[in-house]
Short mmCIF file of C-alpha atoms in Angstrom, two decimals:
data_model
loop_
_atom_site.label_atom_id
_atom_site.label_comp_id
_atom_site.label_asym_id
_atom_site.label_seq_id
_atom_site.Cartn_x
_atom_site.Cartn_y
_atom_site.Cartn_z
CA UNK A 1 -4.14 -13.76 13.05
CA UNK A 2 -2.25 -11.03 11.18
CA UNK A 3 1.04 -12.39 9.84
CA UNK A 4 2.25 -9.13 8.29
CA UNK A 5 4.80 -8.44 11.00
CA UNK A 6 6.70 -5.17 11.33
CA UNK A 7 10.44 -5.38 11.88
CA UNK A 8 12.25 -3.17 14.38
CA UNK A 9 14.71 -0.67 12.91
CA UNK A 10 17.43 -1.79 15.33
CA UNK A 11 19.28 -5.11 15.31
CA UNK A 12 18.91 -6.51 18.81
CA UNK A 13 20.27 -9.54 20.64
CA UNK A 14 17.31 -11.48 21.97
CA UNK A 15 14.84 -9.48 19.86
CA UNK A 16 11.31 -10.87 19.82
CA UNK A 17 10.42 -10.63 16.12
CA UNK A 18 10.33 -14.41 15.71
CA UNK A 19 8.10 -14.86 18.77
CA UNK A 20 5.60 -12.09 18.07
CA UNK A 21 2.72 -14.39 17.15
CA UNK A 22 3.25 -16.56 20.25
CA UNK A 23 3.42 -13.51 22.51
CA UNK A 24 0.35 -11.85 20.95
CA UNK A 25 -1.62 -15.06 21.47
CA UNK A 26 -0.89 -14.95 25.21
CA UNK A 27 -1.29 -11.21 25.84
CA UNK A 28 -4.62 -10.39 27.51
CA UNK A 29 -6.69 -7.44 26.28
CA UNK A 30 -6.24 -4.03 27.92
CA UNK A 31 -6.09 -0.28 27.33
CA UNK A 32 -2.34 0.13 27.62
CA UNK A 33 0.61 -2.19 27.04
CA UNK A 34 3.46 -1.53 29.47
CA UNK A 35 6.94 -2.81 28.56
CA UNK A 36 9.53 -2.34 31.34
CA UNK A 37 12.25 -3.81 29.04
CA UNK A 38 11.24 -2.56 25.58
CA UNK A 39 14.51 -3.34 23.76
CA UNK A 40 14.07 -2.96 20.00
CA UNK A 41 10.27 -2.83 20.35
CA UNK A 42 9.09 -5.80 18.25
CA UNK A 43 6.14 -6.51 20.57
CA UNK A 44 5.15 -2.82 20.60
CA UNK A 45 5.29 -2.71 16.80
CA UNK A 46 3.15 -5.82 16.36
CA UNK A 47 0.36 -5.32 18.88
CA UNK A 48 -2.73 -3.12 18.79
CA UNK A 49 -3.22 -1.33 22.09
CA UNK A 50 -4.68 2.14 22.41
CA UNK A 51 -1.72 3.37 24.47
CA UNK A 52 1.83 2.21 25.25
CA UNK A 53 4.28 2.86 28.06
CA UNK A 54 7.71 1.82 26.80
CA UNK A 55 10.59 1.74 29.25
CA UNK A 56 14.20 0.62 29.15
CA UNK A 57 17.16 1.07 31.50
CA UNK A 58 19.38 2.04 28.53
CA UNK A 59 19.24 5.86 28.26
CA UNK A 60 20.67 5.90 24.71
CA UNK A 61 17.84 3.69 23.49
CA UNK A 62 15.10 5.80 25.10
CA UNK A 63 16.74 9.05 23.94
CA UNK A 64 16.72 7.75 20.34
CA UNK A 65 13.05 6.72 20.58
CA UNK A 66 12.00 10.11 21.96
CA UNK A 67 13.89 12.01 19.25
CA UNK A 68 12.40 9.81 16.51
CA UNK A 69 8.94 10.30 18.02
CA UNK A 70 9.29 14.09 17.94
CA UNK A 71 11.32 14.82 14.78
CA UNK A 72 11.25 11.81 12.47
CA UNK A 73 11.86 13.63 9.17
CA UNK A 74 14.96 15.46 10.35
CA UNK A 75 16.32 12.39 12.13
CA UNK A 76 15.90 10.11 9.08
CA UNK A 77 17.45 12.73 6.78
CA UNK A 78 20.51 13.16 9.02
CA UNK A 79 20.93 9.46 9.86
CA UNK A 80 20.84 8.49 6.17
CA UNK A 81 24.07 10.44 5.61
CA UNK A 82 25.92 8.05 7.94
CA UNK A 83 25.20 5.08 5.64
CA UNK A 84 27.51 5.00 2.61
CA UNK A 85 30.67 3.31 1.34
CA UNK A 86 32.96 5.77 3.13
CA UNK A 87 31.36 5.22 6.53
CA UNK A 88 31.39 1.40 6.22
CA UNK A 89 35.08 1.12 6.98
CA UNK A 90 36.90 0.01 10.12
CA UNK A 91 38.82 3.22 10.84
CA UNK A 92 35.73 5.35 10.34
CA UNK A 93 33.67 3.08 12.59
CA UNK A 94 36.11 3.43 15.48
CA UNK A 95 36.22 7.20 14.99
CA UNK A 96 32.43 7.32 15.17
CA UNK A 97 32.42 5.07 18.22
CA UNK A 98 34.88 7.38 19.97
CA UNK A 99 32.74 10.37 19.00
CA UNK A 100 29.68 8.65 20.47
CA UNK A 101 31.50 7.87 23.72
CA UNK A 102 32.69 11.46 24.08
CA UNK A 103 29.44 13.17 23.10
CA UNK A 104 26.93 14.58 25.58
CA UNK A 105 24.62 15.93 22.86
CA UNK A 106 21.39 13.86 22.82
CA UNK A 107 20.71 14.32 19.10
CA UNK A 108 24.25 13.40 18.02
CA UNK A 109 24.20 10.35 20.30
CA UNK A 110 20.87 9.26 18.77
CA UNK A 111 22.30 9.46 15.23
CA UNK A 112 25.48 7.62 16.15
CA UNK A 113 23.58 4.96 18.12
CA UNK A 114 21.79 3.86 14.95
CA UNK A 115 25.02 3.95 12.94
CA UNK A 116 26.85 1.84 15.54
CA UNK A 117 23.95 -0.59 15.81
CA UNK A 118 23.89 -1.25 12.06
CA UNK A 119 27.67 -1.24 11.48
CA UNK A 120 28.81 -2.95 14.70
CA UNK A 121 29.35 -6.66 15.24
CA UNK A 122 26.12 -8.71 15.33
CA UNK A 123 24.01 -5.67 16.23
CA UNK A 124 25.20 -5.96 19.81
CA UNK A 125 24.61 -3.16 22.30
CA UNK A 126 27.34 -3.41 24.92
CA UNK A 127 29.10 -0.99 27.24
CA UNK A 128 32.19 -1.41 29.40
CA UNK A 129 32.25 -0.74 33.16
CA UNK A 130 32.87 2.98 32.62
CA UNK A 131 29.79 3.23 30.40
CA UNK A 132 31.64 3.38 27.06
CA UNK A 133 30.15 1.60 24.04
CA UNK A 134 32.68 -1.10 23.09
CA UNK A 135 31.23 -3.27 20.29
CA UNK A 136 33.79 -3.93 17.51
CA UNK A 137 33.30 -3.22 13.80
CA UNK A 138 30.95 -5.68 12.09
CA UNK A 139 32.45 -5.89 8.58
CA UNK A 140 29.15 -6.06 6.68
CA UNK A 141 29.20 -5.65 2.93
CA UNK A 142 26.47 -3.02 2.86
CA UNK A 143 24.71 -2.12 6.13
CA UNK A 144 20.99 -1.61 5.62
CA UNK A 145 19.49 1.82 6.30
CA UNK A 146 16.07 1.08 7.85
CA UNK A 147 14.15 4.10 6.55
CA UNK A 148 10.72 2.45 6.28
CA UNK A 149 11.14 0.86 9.71
CA UNK A 150 12.15 4.19 11.28
CA UNK A 151 9.03 5.90 9.93
CA UNK A 152 6.78 3.03 11.00
CA UNK A 153 8.18 3.22 14.53
CA UNK A 154 7.85 7.02 14.63
CA UNK A 155 4.23 6.86 13.50
CA UNK A 156 3.23 4.30 16.10
CA UNK A 157 5.26 6.09 18.78
CA UNK A 158 2.65 8.86 18.75
CA UNK A 159 0.64 6.56 21.00
CA UNK A 160 3.56 5.87 23.35
CA UNK A 161 5.23 7.35 26.42
CA UNK A 162 8.94 6.57 26.81
CA UNK A 163 10.80 6.41 30.13
CA UNK A 164 14.19 5.28 31.41
CA UNK A 165 13.46 3.84 34.86
CA UNK A 166 14.26 0.74 36.92
CA UNK A 167 11.60 -1.92 36.28
CA UNK A 168 10.44 -1.76 39.91
CA UNK A 169 9.34 1.86 39.44
CA UNK A 170 7.38 0.92 36.32
CA UNK A 171 5.54 -1.85 38.14
CA UNK A 172 4.74 0.41 41.09
CA UNK A 173 3.06 2.97 38.77
CA UNK A 174 0.92 0.57 36.74
CA UNK A 175 -2.85 0.74 37.11
CA UNK A 176 -6.05 -1.06 36.24
CA UNK A 177 -6.46 -1.50 32.48
CA UNK A 178 -2.73 -2.02 31.94
CA UNK A 179 -1.18 -5.20 30.55
CA UNK A 180 2.52 -5.74 31.28
CA UNK A 181 4.90 -7.60 28.97
CA UNK A 182 8.43 -8.23 30.26
CA UNK A 183 11.42 -9.26 28.14
CA UNK A 184 14.22 -9.02 30.72
CA UNK A 185 17.84 -10.00 30.10
CA UNK A 186 17.47 -13.77 30.16
CA UNK A 187 18.51 -16.03 33.03
CA UNK A 188 21.67 -17.94 32.01
CA UNK A 189 21.19 -21.44 30.59
CA UNK A 190 24.47 -22.35 32.30
CA UNK A 191 26.93 -20.54 34.55
CA UNK A 192 29.17 -19.73 31.59
CA UNK A 193 26.38 -18.49 29.31
CA UNK A 194 25.52 -15.24 31.01
CA UNK A 195 24.61 -12.79 28.21
CA UNK A 196 23.31 -10.04 30.48
CA UNK A 197 25.88 -7.29 29.96
CA UNK A 198 23.78 -5.20 27.57
CA UNK A 199 23.86 -2.34 30.09
CA UNK A 200 26.65 -1.55 32.55
CA UNK A 201 24.60 -2.66 35.56
CA UNK A 202 23.75 -6.16 34.26
CA UNK A 203 20.77 -8.16 35.53
CA UNK A 204 21.44 -10.52 38.42
CA UNK A 205 19.63 -13.63 39.62
CA UNK A 206 18.29 -11.47 42.48
CA UNK A 207 16.81 -9.16 39.80
CA UNK A 208 15.16 -12.18 38.13
CA UNK A 209 13.55 -13.13 41.45
CA UNK A 210 12.48 -9.54 42.16
CA UNK A 211 10.81 -9.31 38.74
CA UNK A 212 8.83 -12.50 39.41
CA UNK A 213 7.81 -11.18 42.82
CA UNK A 214 6.56 -7.90 41.31
CA UNK A 215 4.66 -9.79 38.60
CA UNK A 216 2.91 -11.97 41.18
CA UNK A 217 2.13 -8.94 43.35
CA UNK A 218 0.48 -6.73 40.70
CA UNK A 219 -1.42 -9.69 39.23
CA UNK A 220 -2.86 -10.69 42.61
CA UNK A 221 -3.36 -7.32 44.29
CA UNK A 222 -4.21 -5.08 41.31
CA UNK A 223 -5.52 -7.61 38.76
CA UNK A 224 -2.94 -6.42 36.23
CA UNK A 225 -1.84 -9.35 34.00
CA UNK A 226 1.90 -9.81 33.48
CA UNK A 227 3.50 -11.90 30.70
CA UNK A 228 7.24 -12.67 30.98
CA UNK A 229 9.62 -14.25 28.43
CA UNK A 230 12.69 -16.14 29.64
CA UNK A 231 14.81 -19.24 29.19
CA UNK A 232 13.21 -22.48 30.34
CA UNK A 233 15.45 -23.45 33.27
CA UNK A 234 15.05 -24.92 36.76
CA UNK A 235 15.48 -21.38 38.13
CA UNK A 236 12.79 -19.76 36.00
CA UNK A 237 10.33 -22.59 36.64
CA UNK A 238 10.89 -22.13 40.38
CA UNK A 239 10.51 -18.35 40.43
CA UNK A 240 7.49 -18.39 38.09
CA UNK A 241 5.65 -20.94 40.23
CA UNK A 242 1.89 -20.36 40.02
CA UNK A 243 2.05 -18.66 36.63
CA UNK A 244 0.57 -20.27 33.51
CA UNK A 245 3.59 -21.53 31.55
CA UNK A 246 3.89 -22.00 27.78
CA UNK A 247 6.96 -23.81 26.39
CA UNK A 248 8.58 -22.68 23.14
CA UNK A 249 11.55 -23.75 21.00
CA UNK A 250 13.44 -20.74 19.70
CA UNK A 251 16.47 -20.26 17.42
CA UNK A 252 19.26 -18.42 19.22
CA UNK A 253 21.77 -16.31 17.28
CA UNK A 254 24.59 -15.75 19.75
CA UNK A 255 27.08 -18.09 18.07
CA UNK A 256 29.14 -16.70 15.21
CA UNK A 257 28.88 -19.90 13.17
CA UNK A 258 25.49 -20.46 11.62
CA UNK A 259 25.56 -24.23 11.91
CA UNK A 260 26.08 -24.05 15.68
CA UNK A 261 23.07 -21.81 16.29
CA UNK A 262 20.80 -24.29 18.01
CA UNK A 263 17.23 -24.09 19.22
CA UNK A 264 16.78 -23.52 22.94
CA UNK A 265 13.81 -23.90 25.26
CA UNK A 266 11.99 -20.74 26.29
CA UNK A 267 9.06 -20.01 28.54
CA UNK A 268 6.19 -17.56 28.45
CA UNK A 269 4.94 -17.11 32.01
CA UNK A 270 1.54 -15.47 32.47
CA UNK A 271 0.64 -14.15 35.92
#
């Protein structure tokens, strides 16, 4: 198996770079990989399908991907200017964040989204209830400008279609020859550990159940295989009943202190 893995250009909580080989090993063959929760795109970048349908409920993410797909050279040239000593400063960061929250221009938002992702705390993508990006300044010595990763994504994106739809609509439009990989906001390990506020609408336990129901439906009625990543909990084992389960131990990087970042149990459920 190919171990030369491509990194995503975005920092992303719950990103799948470390699990790519495990996920690839479980993904069935098909003509098109469909990702209803594409996130930073590590699975897209490290698989070899003829076509891709990449979806996410975050409109800023999909807007950035579409702009990079269509005008990579200009985007990289303009984004690079936002990475220097003067821009890596608290006051400047909050100015840029305010600019992002006030802007309705898709291109400006795409540039600032990358800047905020690389300069903000822990690479988090978080919005408040009014839809304003609210991640604090990250205080990194020298934020990395991911030029090579941007170009790699843009090149591969020529084989992709990007949409910003609820996952139910994606499932309803899938067809024979598709393979679906789902990386939803994870079910909480405990009631206090609910890291699902990456978009303003969150992802409820009812959403977790609905996703499992859709996966079972398309696998049984349309013979479309569905692979889902999630925490290994009593809830996920119940809702993924009948799927083929693979257990994994994965390092989690939510805690600020390195020594308290423990390994947690995850599941890959194949319908």
